[in-house]
Amino acid sequence: MAEEFDTGTAGLRVELDGPVATLLLDRPERRNAMTLAMWRGLPGVLAKVAAQPGVRALLVTGAQRTFCAGADIAELSEVYGDPARADAYHAENVAAEEALAAFPHPTIAVVHGACVGGGCQLAVACDLRFAAHDARFGITPAKLGVVYPSVPTVRLAALVGPARAKYLLFSGELVTAERAERFGLVDEVLPATELDARAKEFAALLAKRSPQTIGAVKAALAVPAQDAAAAVAPWERRSREAPDVREGLAAFLERREPRF
């Protein structure tokens, strides 16, 4: 049975259910738009989740069947009244994204409804994205005159390619879940009634896989290609002594599920 723990940040909730944790963006009255306090609090919340014994996968979703409408525009209007505040805001925003991308276990964005602006930034920072048929994706700084930071721009282009990143960023248009899947922005599209169960099922599957293997993959793909070998080398050295390979091979020969 799922249990909650106090995140210390309004608008961010966490539920723990065995090896699968769920981070819930919870401002439904504002379609789960992100406040500065939420951006600022997210790295610490993620660190708390990662430190929970037994957590092996993280779902990221929004309350009441909306993922996230982006940054809170009323707050953003105030921030842009002062260049120094704008710089600090974007620094918090990028730090939150980087913390999500660096989470040590697999992360899956579970997207119902709107996934726009900063919400799409968070989804792209996850390892995988599962979406309902009714989901809509868009990144809208060009509608606001905001310069999108380099970190999410490069991360988006790495995921969907430069041309499609330009399409999304230049136009600010929303695309359907099916089109987002063709772009490579989404990994699975499902009926809204099936999405949550499928995401939990897949997260539970990932929780059974070797953390050593998954950690090495995340390390390799988090750096430029020329640095991947160095990033993976410590994982390879540890694998010579760690029990994962022995357990995986034994389980295969014994025709059973491995116990990592």
Tab-separated table of C-alpha atoms in Angstrom:
chain	number	residue	atom	x	y	z
A	1	MET	CA	0.000	0.000	0.000
A	2	ALA	CA	1.321	3.425	-1.003
A	3	GLU	CA	2.473	5.818	1.700
A	4	GLU	CA	3.337	9.503	1.529
A	5	PHE	CA	6.206	11.373	3.105
A	6	ASP	CA	6.480	15.095	3.720
A	7	THR	CA	8.429	16.788	0.922
A	8	GLY	CA	8.568	20.119	2.709
A	9	THR	CA	7.547	21.859	-0.539
A	10	ALA	CA	3.984	22.907	-1.347
A	11	GLY	CA	2.900	21.545	-4.704
A	12	LEU	CA	5.217	18.525	-4.616
A	13	ARG	CA	3.978	15.230	-3.185
A	14	VAL	CA	5.692	11.851	-3.029
A	15	GLU	CA	4.112	8.422	-2.670
A	16	LEU	CA	6.112	5.267	-1.975
A	17	ASP	CA	4.786	1.893	-3.082
A	18	GLY	CA	7.433	-0.799	-2.620
A	19	PRO	CA	10.281	-0.199	-5.083
A	20	VAL	CA	8.321	2.412	-7.072
A	21	ALA	CA	8.072	6.036	-5.934
A	22	THR	CA	5.738	8.592	-7.498
A	23	LEU	CA	6.476	12.311	-7.603
A	24	LEU	CA	3.190	14.190	-8.010
A	25	LEU	CA	3.016	17.787	-9.225
A	26	ASP	CA	0.047	18.949	-7.171
A	27	ARG	CA	-1.380	22.377	-7.986
A	28	PRO	CA	-4.524	21.326	-9.847
A	29	GLU	CA	-6.124	24.752	-9.473
A	30	ARG	CA	-3.311	26.064	-11.737
A	31	ARG	CA	-3.037	22.945	-13.898
A	32	ASN	CA	0.033	21.980	-11.837
A	33	ALA	CA	2.043	24.984	-13.010
A	34	MET	CA	5.476	25.138	-11.395
A	35	THR	CA	6.238	27.886	-8.876
A	36	LEU	CA	9.729	29.079	-8.041
A	37	ALA	CA	9.403	27.301	-4.692
A	38	MET	CA	8.656	24.051	-6.537
A	39	TRP	CA	11.641	24.456	-8.862
A	40	ARG	CA	13.838	25.300	-5.883
A	41	GLY	CA	12.540	22.427	-3.758
A	42	LEU	CA	12.677	19.718	-6.410
A	43	PRO	CA	16.382	18.762	-6.093
A	44	GLY	CA	16.047	18.227	-2.343
A	45	VAL	CA	12.841	16.217	-2.758
A	46	LEU	CA	14.518	13.991	-5.342
A	47	ALA	CA	17.492	13.473	-3.014
A	48	LYS	CA	15.103	12.346	-0.264
A	49	VAL	CA	13.393	9.916	-2.622
A	50	ALA	CA	16.704	8.492	-3.829
A	51	ALA	CA	17.725	7.917	-0.206
A	52	GLN	CA	14.622	5.851	0.581
A	53	PRO	CA	15.614	2.195	1.137
A	54	GLY	CA	14.325	-0.049	-1.592
A	55	VAL	CA	13.280	2.625	-4.112
A	56	ARG	CA	14.334	1.472	-7.577
A	57	ALA	CA	12.178	3.531	-9.987
A	58	LEU	CA	10.406	6.888	-10.068
A	59	LEU	CA	7.180	7.937	-11.783
A	60	VAL	CA	6.629	11.665	-12.360
A	61	THR	CA	3.052	12.774	-12.970
A	62	GLY	CA	0.505	15.498	-12.282
A	63	ALA	CA	-2.640	15.717	-10.173
A	64	GLN	CA	-6.109	15.360	-11.660
A	65	ARG	CA	-5.082	14.123	-15.101
A	66	THR	CA	-2.955	17.103	-16.104
A	67	PHE	CA	0.804	16.753	-16.182
A	68	CYS	CA	1.983	20.358	-15.957
A	69	ALA	CA	1.004	23.580	-17.724
A	70	GLY	CA	4.547	24.936	-17.324
A	71	ALA	CA	5.840	27.788	-15.212
A	72	ASP	CA	3.374	29.892	-13.258
A	73	ILE	CA	3.006	32.828	-15.673
A	74	ALA	CA	1.844	35.310	-13.032
A	75	GLU	CA	4.991	34.605	-11.034
A	76	LEU	CA	7.129	34.691	-14.175
A	77	SER	CA	5.766	38.163	-15.008
A	78	GLU	CA	6.993	39.425	-11.644
A	79	VAL	CA	10.381	37.741	-12.040
A	80	TYR	CA	10.998	39.353	-15.423
A	81	GLY	CA	10.629	42.782	-13.877
A	82	ASP	CA	14.203	42.413	-12.584
A	83	PRO	CA	17.032	40.945	-14.736
A	84	ALA	CA	18.850	39.568	-11.681
A	85	ARG	CA	15.707	37.769	-10.513
A	86	ALA	CA	15.205	36.376	-14.022
A	87	ASP	CA	18.742	34.976	-14.028
A	88	ALA	CA	18.208	33.395	-10.614
A	89	TYR	CA	14.860	31.939	-11.684
A	90	HIS	CA	16.356	30.204	-14.714
A	91	ALA	CA	19.240	28.906	-12.605
A	92	GLU	CA	16.727	27.255	-10.227
A	93	ASN	CA	14.754	25.922	-13.174
A	94	VAL	CA	17.788	24.308	-14.790
A	95	ALA	CA	19.063	22.946	-11.464
A	96	ALA	CA	15.729	21.176	-10.947
A	97	GLU	CA	15.856	19.679	-14.439
A	98	GLU	CA	19.434	18.520	-13.954
A	99	ALA	CA	18.545	16.901	-10.615
A	100	LEU	CA	15.745	14.952	-12.273
A	101	ALA	CA	17.998	13.851	-15.138
A	102	ALA	CA	20.641	12.738	-12.613
A	103	PHE	CA	18.229	10.717	-10.456
A	104	PRO	CA	20.054	7.406	-9.879
A	105	HIS	CA	17.150	5.122	-10.845
A	106	PRO	CA	14.930	4.951	-13.951
A	107	THR	CA	12.417	7.785	-14.251
A	108	ILE	CA	9.185	7.740	-16.252
A	109	ALA	CA	7.024	10.795	-16.967
A	110	VAL	CA	3.368	9.718	-16.928
A	111	VAL	CA	1.562	12.326	-18.999
A	112	HIS	CA	-2.143	13.066	-18.969
A	113	GLY	CA	-3.455	16.276	-20.525
A	114	ALA	CA	-1.199	19.294	-20.870
A	115	CYS	CA	2.584	18.899	-20.840
A	116	VAL	CA	3.699	22.392	-21.744
A	117	GLY	CA	6.728	24.637	-21.268
A	118	GLY	CA	8.469	23.805	-18.006
A	119	GLY	CA	6.281	20.704	-17.738
A	120	CYS	CA	7.681	19.428	-21.014
A	121	GLN	CA	11.154	20.341	-19.750
A	122	LEU	CA	10.610	18.029	-16.772
A	123	ALA	CA	9.223	15.248	-18.967
A	124	VAL	CA	12.223	15.451	-21.300
A	125	ALA	CA	14.551	15.225	-18.280
A	126	CYS	CA	13.003	11.858	-17.396
A	127	ASP	CA	14.443	8.690	-18.901
A	128	LEU	CA	11.145	7.670	-20.517
A	129	ARG	CA	7.753	9.213	-21.271
A	130	PHE	CA	4.421	7.372	-21.354
A	131	ALA	CA	1.405	9.407	-22.481
A	132	ALA	CA	-2.361	9.160	-22.684
A	133	HIS	CA	-4.047	9.676	-26.049
A	134	ASP	CA	-5.382	13.004	-24.755
A	135	ALA	CA	-1.928	14.370	-23.858
A	136	ARG	CA	-0.618	17.460	-25.605
A	137	PHE	CA	3.023	18.537	-25.703
A	138	GLY	CA	4.504	21.946	-26.368
A	139	ILE	CA	7.394	24.226	-25.454
A	140	THR	CA	6.248	27.825	-25.669
A	141	PRO	CA	9.032	30.376	-24.943
A	142	ALA	CA	8.690	31.854	-28.450
A	143	LYS	CA	5.124	32.887	-27.537
A	144	LEU	CA	6.458	34.771	-24.504
A	145	GLY	CA	9.730	36.189	-25.805
A	146	VAL	CA	11.632	34.088	-23.273
A	147	VAL	CA	15.061	32.723	-24.243
A	148	TYR	CA	14.960	29.009	-23.488
A	149	PRO	CA	18.062	27.976	-21.485
A	150	SER	CA	20.767	26.010	-23.272
A	151	VAL	CA	20.540	22.916	-21.048
A	152	PRO	CA	16.929	21.988	-21.904
A	153	THR	CA	17.431	23.072	-25.532
A	154	VAL	CA	20.335	20.668	-25.987
A	155	ARG	CA	18.556	17.899	-24.052
A	156	LEU	CA	15.470	18.226	-26.267
A	157	ALA	CA	17.575	18.150	-29.449
A	158	ALA	CA	19.400	15.046	-28.220
A	159	LEU	CA	16.034	13.348	-27.757
A	160	VAL	CA	14.125	14.336	-30.898
A	161	GLY	CA	16.847	15.685	-33.221
A	162	PRO	CA	17.698	19.289	-34.127
A	163	ALA	CA	14.993	19.754	-36.776
A	164	ARG	CA	12.135	18.643	-34.542
A	165	ALA	CA	13.544	20.578	-31.606
A	166	LYS	CA	13.469	23.681	-33.807
A	167	TYR	CA	9.911	22.883	-34.892
A	168	LEU	CA	8.752	22.731	-31.283
A	169	LEU	CA	10.769	25.708	-30.022
A	170	PHE	CA	10.264	28.012	-33.011
A	171	SER	CA	6.503	27.479	-33.237
A	172	GLY	CA	5.456	26.927	-29.636
A	173	GLU	CA	2.618	24.831	-31.075
A	174	LEU	CA	1.122	21.925	-29.152
A	175	VAL	CA	1.366	18.472	-30.710
A	176	THR	CA	-0.705	15.372	-30.011
A	177	ALA	CA	0.640	12.382	-28.130
A	178	GLU	CA	0.693	10.379	-31.372
A	179	ARG	CA	2.752	13.034	-33.137
A	180	ALA	CA	5.024	13.343	-30.117
A	181	GLU	CA	5.592	9.587	-30.348
A	182	ARG	CA	6.575	9.929	-34.019
A	183	PHE	CA	8.974	12.713	-33.011
A	184	GLY	CA	10.617	10.390	-30.458
A	185	LEU	CA	9.404	12.597	-27.604
A	186	VAL	CA	7.111	9.841	-26.237
A	187	ASP	CA	7.860	6.130	-25.819
A	188	GLU	CA	4.350	4.706	-25.387
A	189	VAL	CA	0.857	6.114	-26.031
A	190	LEU	CA	-2.085	4.467	-24.303
A	191	PRO	CA	-5.769	5.066	-23.520
A	192	ALA	CA	-6.067	7.379	-20.522
A	193	THR	CA	-7.778	4.638	-18.516
A	194	GLU	CA	-4.810	2.294	-19.005
A	195	LEU	CA	-1.887	4.702	-18.685
A	196	ASP	CA	-1.322	4.731	-14.923
A	197	ALA	CA	-1.489	0.960	-14.572
A	198	ARG	CA	0.873	0.433	-17.516
A	199	ALA	CA	3.385	2.943	-16.163
A	200	LYS	CA	3.354	1.328	-12.718
A	201	GLU	CA	3.711	-2.117	-14.270
A	202	PHE	CA	6.694	-1.006	-16.355
A	203	ALA	CA	8.317	0.782	-13.417
A	204	ALA	CA	7.961	-2.396	-11.352
A	205	LEU	CA	9.631	-4.316	-14.191
A	206	LEU	CA	12.556	-1.870	-14.255
A	207	ALA	CA	12.853	-2.198	-10.469
A	208	LYS	CA	13.648	-5.886	-11.002
A	209	ARG	CA	16.483	-5.222	-13.438
A	210	SER	CA	20.126	-4.845	-12.475
A	211	PRO	CA	20.770	-1.441	-10.879
A	212	GLN	CA	24.368	-1.836	-11.965
A	213	THR	CA	23.446	-2.170	-15.627
A	214	ILE	CA	20.923	0.674	-15.468
A	215	GLY	CA	23.340	2.937	-13.623
A	216	ALA	CA	26.028	2.365	-16.229
A	217	VAL	CA	23.616	3.112	-19.080
A	218	LYS	CA	22.509	6.340	-17.427
A	219	ALA	CA	26.136	7.338	-16.842
A	220	ALA	CA	27.099	6.681	-20.468
A	221	LEU	CA	24.176	8.619	-21.929
A	222	ALA	CA	24.511	11.584	-19.574
A	223	VAL	CA	27.771	12.770	-21.152
A	224	PRO	CA	29.036	13.508	-24.674
A	225	ALA	CA	29.870	10.389	-26.667
A	226	GLN	CA	33.614	10.948	-26.375
A	227	ASP	CA	33.326	10.860	-22.569
A	228	ALA	CA	31.094	7.797	-22.301
A	229	ALA	CA	33.905	5.262	-21.856
A	230	ALA	CA	35.334	7.173	-18.903
A	231	ALA	CA	31.865	7.537	-17.365
A	232	VAL	CA	31.187	3.811	-17.592
A	233	ALA	CA	34.668	2.659	-16.514
A	234	PRO	CA	33.959	2.845	-12.732
A	235	TRP	CA	30.799	0.801	-13.251
A	236	GLU	CA	32.746	-1.796	-15.201
A	237	ARG	CA	35.360	-2.060	-12.470
A	238	ARG	CA	32.720	-2.497	-9.787
A	239	SER	CA	30.912	-5.108	-11.869
A	240	ARG	CA	33.899	-7.455	-11.586
A	241	GLU	CA	33.244	-7.754	-7.836
A	242	ALA	CA	29.533	-6.981	-7.546
A	243	PRO	CA	27.079	-9.900	-7.407
A	244	ASP	CA	24.833	-8.771	-10.267
A	245	VAL	CA	26.485	-10.727	-13.079
A	246	ARG	CA	26.780	-13.924	-11.055
A	247	GLU	CA	23.146	-13.683	-9.992
A	248	GLY	CA	21.955	-12.860	-13.521
A	249	LEU	CA	23.791	-15.803	-15.076
A	250	ALA	CA	22.681	-18.192	-12.330
A	251	ALA	CA	19.049	-17.096	-12.732
A	252	PHE	CA	19.222	-17.637	-16.491
A	253	LEU	CA	20.630	-21.139	-16.110
A	254	GLU	CA	18.110	-21.977	-13.379
A	255	ARG	CA	15.195	-20.548	-15.411
A	256	ARG	CA	14.075	-18.102	-12.724
A	257	GLU	CA	13.834	-14.360	-12.231
A	258	PRO	CA	17.086	-12.796	-11.003
A	259	ARG	CA	17.097	-11.210	-7.550
A	260	PHE	CA	19.206	-8.072	-7.908
